[in-house]
Amino acid sequence: MKKHIATSLAALLATTSLANAEGVVNLYNWGNYTSPELIAKFEAETGIRVNVTDYDSNDTALARIRQGGHGYDIVVPSNTYMQTWIDEGLVVPLDRSIVTNMDNIAPEWVDVEFDPGREYSVPWQWGTTGIIVNTSAYDGDVNDAGLIFNPPPELQGQINVIPEMSDVMSLAIYYAGGESCTTDMDVMRNVRDMLVEAKQHWKALDYGTVDAHVAGDFSAGIYWNGSTMRARLQNEDLAYGYPTTGYPIWMDSAVVLADAQNTENAMTFINFVLEPENAAMISNFARYANGVTGSEEFMDEVMREAPEIVVDPELAAAGRFSPACSQEVNDLQSQIWTEVLQ
């Protein structure tokens, strides 16, 4: 009898453990990038609890997943890193029997170079990297990367640069007259010298600085358009600049990890964010476009005419979608970036 009770208890514990595992999905995402409203709605509709853990850069996320033993199910890499995730077998193809909302992806974001036909990923958000300026401290042209790389006196010592290598290097290379993924050593030497010289005029290299910009702790910086919009809505002196020398356009996409413990739940969540109303929740929170057709009608009115979202055609022409560079180029840029950070 005792043996039977013990066996039954073991079976019950095993079943309970499985049920708990089936009721969870663990999302590893950029900091301050996940809509609490979206999470609450998903949990209410599915009964699946969502745990969100933040990271601060593509490199941080990639290094953590490579280590293994992380417990995450979903991650949201940028397009320039997606091929690495796929090539290294860190992600799995989407289960189309669960992810049935693929037709909601806007046509221009389906057959993308970083994941042709969207075999592995779905859009999360996309945007640009440019310049944030406090116009009470500087009243000149904000569409100038020179404000960061050759700052005027009124901005020196009051600049924050997001420490995301690919974004900063792209802006610097364009400003130096180069092209994405260039191997021109003359250009790259100029970029290195320019960044090392400019850094002495920077106050910080930090990510989560919306509140700091709102408070006036910085007068300028390299920042993303959505984060700048969030700051501007709290401080009307803040403006977003699109460097005329060129600026990167990027997309972050959600993928399911190969060593996920809750794969089915992860696929369910992936499918959920492709519903237009849900995609709009992500955009309304973080203030970026999302790549899901029909989400526009659920967007906050303030999103529809925001200068950080709706770009003047002349300035839009300077935007360049960030490609994935070769390992040789990545190594060269990493070497320069390491020198800048010292």
Coordinates of C-alpha atoms in Angstrom, one line a residue:
M1 CA 0.0 0.0 0.0
K2 CA 2.8 2.4 0.9
K3 CA 4.6 1.5 -2.3
H4 CA 1.4 2.2 -4.3
I5 CA 1.0 5.5 -2.5
A6 CA 4.6 6.4 -3.1
T7 CA 4.3 5.5 -6.8
S8 CA 1.1 7.5 -7.1
L9 CA 2.7 10.5 -5.4
A10 CA 5.7 10.3 -7.7
A11 CA 3.4 10.2 -10.7
L12 CA 1.4 13.2 -9.4
L13 CA 4.5 15.2 -8.8
A14 CA 5.8 14.4 -12.3
T15 CA 2.4 15.5 -13.7
T16 CA 2.4 18.7 -11.7
S17 CA 5.9 19.5 -12.7
L18 CA 5.0 19.0 -16.4
A19 CA 1.9 21.1 -16.0
N20 CA 3.9 23.9 -14.5
A21 CA 6.4 23.8 -17.3
E22 CA 3.6 23.8 -19.9
G23 CA 2.2 26.9 -18.2
V24 CA 5.3 29.1 -18.8
V25 CA 7.2 30.8 -21.5
N26 CA 10.5 32.6 -20.8
L27 CA 11.2 35.7 -23.0
Y28 CA 14.7 37.1 -23.3
N29 CA 14.3 40.6 -24.8
W30 CA 15.9 44.0 -25.0
G31 CA 15.3 46.1 -21.8
N32 CA 12.2 48.2 -21.6
Y33 CA 11.0 46.8 -24.9
T34 CA 8.1 44.4 -23.9
S35 CA 4.6 45.8 -23.4
P36 CA 3.2 44.9 -20.0
E37 CA -0.3 45.2 -21.6
L38 CA 0.6 42.6 -24.2
I39 CA 1.9 40.2 -21.5
A40 CA -1.2 40.6 -19.4
K41 CA -3.5 39.9 -22.4
F42 CA -1.5 36.8 -23.5
E43 CA -1.6 35.4 -20.0
A44 CA -5.3 36.1 -19.6
E45 CA -6.2 34.5 -22.9
T46 CA -3.9 31.4 -22.8
G47 CA -3.2 30.8 -19.1
I48 CA 0.5 30.7 -20.0
R49 CA 2.7 32.8 -17.6
V50 CA 5.4 34.9 -19.3
N51 CA 8.7 35.6 -17.6
V52 CA 10.6 38.5 -19.1
T53 CA 14.4 38.9 -18.7
D54 CA 16.2 41.9 -20.2
Y55 CA 19.4 42.3 -22.0
D56 CA 21.2 45.4 -23.2
S57 CA 22.9 44.4 -26.5
N58 CA 23.0 41.8 -29.2
D59 CA 26.4 40.7 -28.1
T60 CA 25.1 40.1 -24.5
A61 CA 22.2 38.1 -25.7
L62 CA 24.3 36.0 -28.1
A63 CA 27.0 35.3 -25.5
R64 CA 24.4 34.2 -22.9
I65 CA 22.6 31.8 -25.2
R66 CA 25.9 30.3 -26.4
Q67 CA 26.7 29.4 -22.8
G68 CA 23.7 27.2 -22.5
G69 CA 21.7 26.4 -19.3
H70 CA 19.9 29.7 -19.6
G71 CA 16.3 28.6 -19.4
Y72 CA 15.0 31.0 -22.1
D73 CA 12.5 30.1 -24.9
I74 CA 12.4 33.2 -27.0
V75 CA 14.9 35.9 -27.9
V76 CA 14.7 39.0 -30.1
P77 CA 17.9 39.6 -32.1
S78 CA 18.5 42.4 -34.6
N79 CA 18.7 41.6 -38.3
T80 CA 22.5 42.0 -38.5
Y81 CA 22.9 39.1 -36.0
M82 CA 20.1 36.8 -37.2
Q83 CA 22.3 34.8 -39.6
T84 CA 24.7 34.0 -36.8
W85 CA 21.8 32.6 -34.7
I86 CA 20.6 30.5 -37.6
D87 CA 24.1 29.3 -38.7
E88 CA 25.0 28.2 -35.2
G89 CA 21.8 26.2 -34.8
L90 CA 20.7 28.3 -31.8
V91 CA 17.1 28.7 -33.1
V92 CA 14.5 26.4 -34.7
P93 CA 12.2 26.8 -37.6
L94 CA 8.7 28.1 -36.8
D95 CA 6.0 25.4 -36.4
R96 CA 3.5 26.6 -39.0
S97 CA 0.8 24.4 -37.4
I98 CA 1.0 26.7 -34.4
V99 CA 2.2 30.0 -36.0
T100 CA -0.7 30.4 -38.3
N101 CA -0.7 34.2 -38.5
M102 CA 2.3 34.5 -40.9
D103 CA 0.0 36.1 -43.5
N104 CA -0.2 39.1 -41.2
I105 CA 3.4 40.0 -41.8
A106 CA 3.6 43.1 -44.1
P107 CA 4.8 42.0 -47.6
E108 CA 8.0 44.0 -47.4
W109 CA 9.1 42.1 -44.3
V110 CA 8.5 38.6 -45.5
D111 CA 11.3 37.7 -47.9
V112 CA 14.0 39.4 -46.0
E113 CA 17.7 38.9 -46.6
F114 CA 18.4 37.9 -43.0
D115 CA 15.7 35.2 -42.9
P116 CA 14.3 34.5 -46.4
G117 CA 10.6 33.5 -46.3
R118 CA 10.6 34.0 -42.5
E119 CA 11.5 30.4 -41.8
Y120 CA 12.8 31.2 -38.3
S121 CA 11.6 34.6 -37.2
V122 CA 8.6 37.0 -37.0
P123 CA 8.9 40.8 -36.8
W124 CA 9.0 42.4 -33.4
Q125 CA 9.8 46.0 -34.2
W126 CA 11.8 48.0 -36.6
G127 CA 13.3 51.5 -36.5
T128 CA 16.3 53.7 -37.1
T129 CA 19.4 54.9 -35.2
G130 CA 20.0 58.6 -35.2
I131 CA 20.8 61.6 -33.0
I132 CA 18.8 62.9 -30.0
V133 CA 19.4 66.5 -29.2
N134 CA 18.1 68.8 -26.4
T135 CA 17.2 71.9 -28.4
S136 CA 17.4 74.1 -25.3
A137 CA 21.2 73.4 -25.2
Y138 CA 21.8 73.4 -29.0
D139 CA 19.7 75.2 -31.6
G140 CA 21.5 74.1 -34.8
D141 CA 20.8 71.4 -37.3
V142 CA 20.0 68.1 -35.6
N143 CA 20.4 66.0 -38.7
D144 CA 24.2 66.0 -38.3
A145 CA 26.3 63.0 -37.0
G146 CA 29.0 65.6 -36.4
L147 CA 27.2 66.5 -33.2
I148 CA 28.6 63.2 -31.8
F149 CA 31.8 62.7 -33.8
N150 CA 33.0 66.3 -33.9
P151 CA 30.8 68.0 -31.2
P152 CA 30.4 71.7 -30.9
P153 CA 31.5 73.3 -27.6
E154 CA 28.0 73.6 -26.2
L155 CA 27.5 69.8 -26.4
Q156 CA 31.0 68.6 -25.3
G157 CA 30.9 66.6 -22.1
Q158 CA 27.1 66.3 -22.3
I159 CA 26.8 63.4 -24.9
N160 CA 25.6 59.9 -24.3
V161 CA 26.3 57.2 -26.8
I162 CA 24.5 53.8 -26.8
P163 CA 27.2 51.1 -26.5
E164 CA 25.8 49.1 -29.4
M165 CA 28.7 48.6 -31.7
S166 CA 26.9 48.0 -35.0
D167 CA 24.8 51.1 -34.6
V168 CA 27.7 53.4 -33.7
M169 CA 30.1 52.0 -36.2
S170 CA 27.5 52.4 -39.0
L171 CA 26.9 56.0 -38.2
A172 CA 30.6 56.7 -37.9
I173 CA 31.5 54.9 -41.2
Y174 CA 28.8 56.8 -43.1
Y175 CA 30.0 60.0 -41.6
A176 CA 33.5 59.2 -42.7
G177 CA 32.3 58.6 -46.3
G178 CA 32.3 54.8 -46.2
E179 CA 29.7 52.2 -46.9
S180 CA 28.3 49.4 -44.8
C181 CA 30.7 46.5 -44.1
T182 CA 33.6 48.4 -45.8
T183 CA 37.0 46.8 -45.8
D184 CA 38.7 50.1 -46.9
M185 CA 41.4 50.4 -44.4
D186 CA 41.8 54.2 -45.0
V187 CA 38.2 54.6 -44.1
M188 CA 38.4 52.4 -41.1
R189 CA 41.6 54.1 -39.8
N190 CA 39.7 57.4 -40.1
V191 CA 36.8 56.0 -38.2
R192 CA 39.0 54.7 -35.4
D193 CA 40.8 58.0 -35.0
M194 CA 37.6 59.9 -35.1
L195 CA 35.9 57.8 -32.5
V196 CA 38.9 57.8 -30.1
E197 CA 39.1 61.6 -30.4
A198 CA 35.3 62.1 -30.1
K199 CA 35.0 59.9 -27.0
Q200 CA 36.8 62.4 -24.8
H201 CA 33.8 64.7 -25.4
W202 CA 31.3 62.0 -24.4
K203 CA 29.8 61.9 -20.9
A204 CA 28.6 58.3 -21.0
L205 CA 28.0 55.1 -22.9
D206 CA 24.7 53.9 -21.6
Y207 CA 21.5 52.2 -22.8
G208 CA 18.6 53.0 -20.6
T209 CA 18.7 56.8 -20.7
V210 CA 15.1 57.9 -21.5
D211 CA 14.7 59.4 -18.1
A212 CA 18.2 61.0 -18.2
H213 CA 17.4 62.7 -21.5
V214 CA 14.1 63.9 -20.1
A215 CA 15.8 65.3 -17.0
G216 CA 18.4 67.1 -19.1
D217 CA 21.3 65.1 -17.8
F218 CA 22.5 64.8 -21.5
S219 CA 22.3 67.4 -24.2
A220 CA 22.8 65.0 -27.2
G221 CA 23.5 61.4 -28.0
I222 CA 23.2 58.5 -30.4
Y223 CA 19.8 57.0 -29.8
W224 CA 17.0 55.0 -31.3
N225 CA 13.9 56.7 -32.8
G226 CA 11.4 55.0 -30.5
S227 CA 13.3 55.7 -27.3
T228 CA 13.7 59.3 -28.5
M229 CA 10.0 59.6 -29.0
R230 CA 9.3 58.3 -25.5
A231 CA 11.6 60.9 -24.1
R232 CA 10.2 63.7 -26.3
L233 CA 6.7 63.0 -25.1
Q234 CA 7.9 63.9 -21.6
N235 CA 10.2 66.8 -22.7
E236 CA 9.3 68.8 -25.8
D237 CA 12.8 70.3 -26.1
L238 CA 14.1 66.9 -27.3
A239 CA 14.4 66.3 -31.0
Y240 CA 15.4 63.4 -33.2
G241 CA 17.9 63.9 -36.0
Y242 CA 18.4 61.7 -39.2
P243 CA 22.1 62.2 -40.2
T244 CA 22.2 63.3 -43.8
T245 CA 25.5 61.4 -44.2
G246 CA 23.6 58.2 -43.5
Y247 CA 21.9 56.3 -40.7
P248 CA 21.0 52.6 -40.1
I249 CA 17.6 51.1 -40.4
W250 CA 17.1 47.9 -38.5
M251 CA 14.6 45.2 -37.5
D252 CA 14.4 43.1 -34.4
S253 CA 12.6 39.8 -34.8
A254 CA 11.5 37.1 -32.4
V255 CA 12.8 33.5 -32.6
V256 CA 12.4 30.3 -30.7
L257 CA 15.6 28.9 -29.2
A258 CA 16.8 25.4 -30.1
D259 CA 17.2 24.5 -26.4
A260 CA 13.9 26.0 -25.3
Q261 CA 12.1 24.0 -22.6
N262 CA 8.7 25.4 -23.6
T263 CA 8.7 25.3 -27.4
E264 CA 5.0 24.9 -28.0
N265 CA 4.2 27.9 -25.6
A266 CA 6.9 29.9 -27.3
M267 CA 5.3 29.2 -30.7
T268 CA 2.0 30.2 -29.3
F269 CA 3.4 33.5 -28.1
I270 CA 5.1 34.1 -31.5
N271 CA 1.8 33.6 -33.2
F272 CA 0.1 35.9 -30.7
V273 CA 2.3 38.9 -31.5
L274 CA 1.4 38.6 -35.2
E275 CA -2.2 39.6 -34.5
P276 CA -2.5 43.3 -35.5
E277 CA -4.0 44.5 -32.2
N278 CA -1.3 42.8 -30.2
A279 CA 1.5 44.1 -32.5
A280 CA 0.1 47.6 -31.9
M281 CA 0.5 47.1 -28.2
I282 CA 4.2 46.5 -28.6
S283 CA 4.5 49.7 -30.8
N284 CA 2.3 51.8 -28.5
F285 CA 4.6 50.9 -25.6
A286 CA 8.1 51.1 -27.1
R287 CA 7.2 53.6 -29.9
Y288 CA 8.5 51.7 -33.0
A289 CA 6.9 50.4 -36.1
N290 CA 6.2 46.6 -36.0
G291 CA 5.9 45.1 -39.5
V292 CA 2.4 43.6 -39.0
T293 CA -0.3 44.6 -41.5
G294 CA -3.4 46.1 -40.0
S295 CA -1.8 47.1 -36.8
E296 CA -1.9 50.8 -37.8
E297 CA -5.6 51.1 -36.9
F298 CA -4.8 50.1 -33.3
M299 CA -1.9 52.5 -32.9
D300 CA -2.0 55.5 -30.6
E301 CA -2.9 58.7 -32.5
V302 CA 0.4 60.2 -31.5
M303 CA 2.3 57.5 -33.4
R304 CA 0.8 58.4 -36.8
E305 CA 2.4 61.8 -37.2
A306 CA 5.4 61.5 -34.9
P307 CA 8.6 62.9 -36.5
E308 CA 10.5 60.0 -35.1
I309 CA 8.3 57.6 -37.1
V310 CA 7.2 59.6 -40.2
V311 CA 10.4 60.6 -41.9
D312 CA 10.7 63.6 -44.3
P313 CA 11.4 62.0 -47.8
E314 CA 14.7 63.9 -48.2
L315 CA 15.9 62.5 -44.9
A316 CA 14.5 59.1 -45.6
A317 CA 16.8 58.8 -48.6
A318 CA 19.8 58.7 -46.3
G319 CA 18.6 55.7 -44.4
R320 CA 20.3 52.4 -45.1
F321 CA 19.1 49.0 -44.0
S322 CA 21.9 47.4 -42.0
P323 CA 23.3 44.3 -43.7
A324 CA 25.1 41.4 -41.9
C325 CA 28.8 41.9 -42.4
S326 CA 31.4 39.2 -42.9
Q327 CA 33.4 37.8 -40.0
E328 CA 36.5 39.6 -41.3
V329 CA 34.6 42.9 -41.1
N330 CA 33.1 42.1 -37.7
D331 CA 36.5 41.3 -36.3
L332 CA 37.9 44.6 -37.7
Q333 CA 35.0 46.6 -36.2
S334 CA 35.3 44.8 -32.9
Q335 CA 39.0 45.6 -32.7
I336 CA 38.2 49.3 -33.2
W337 CA 35.3 49.3 -30.8
T338 CA 37.4 47.6 -28.1
E339 CA 40.0 50.4 -28.5
V340 CA 37.3 53.0 -28.3
L341 CA 35.9 51.5 -25.1
Q342 CA 39.3 51.4 -23.3

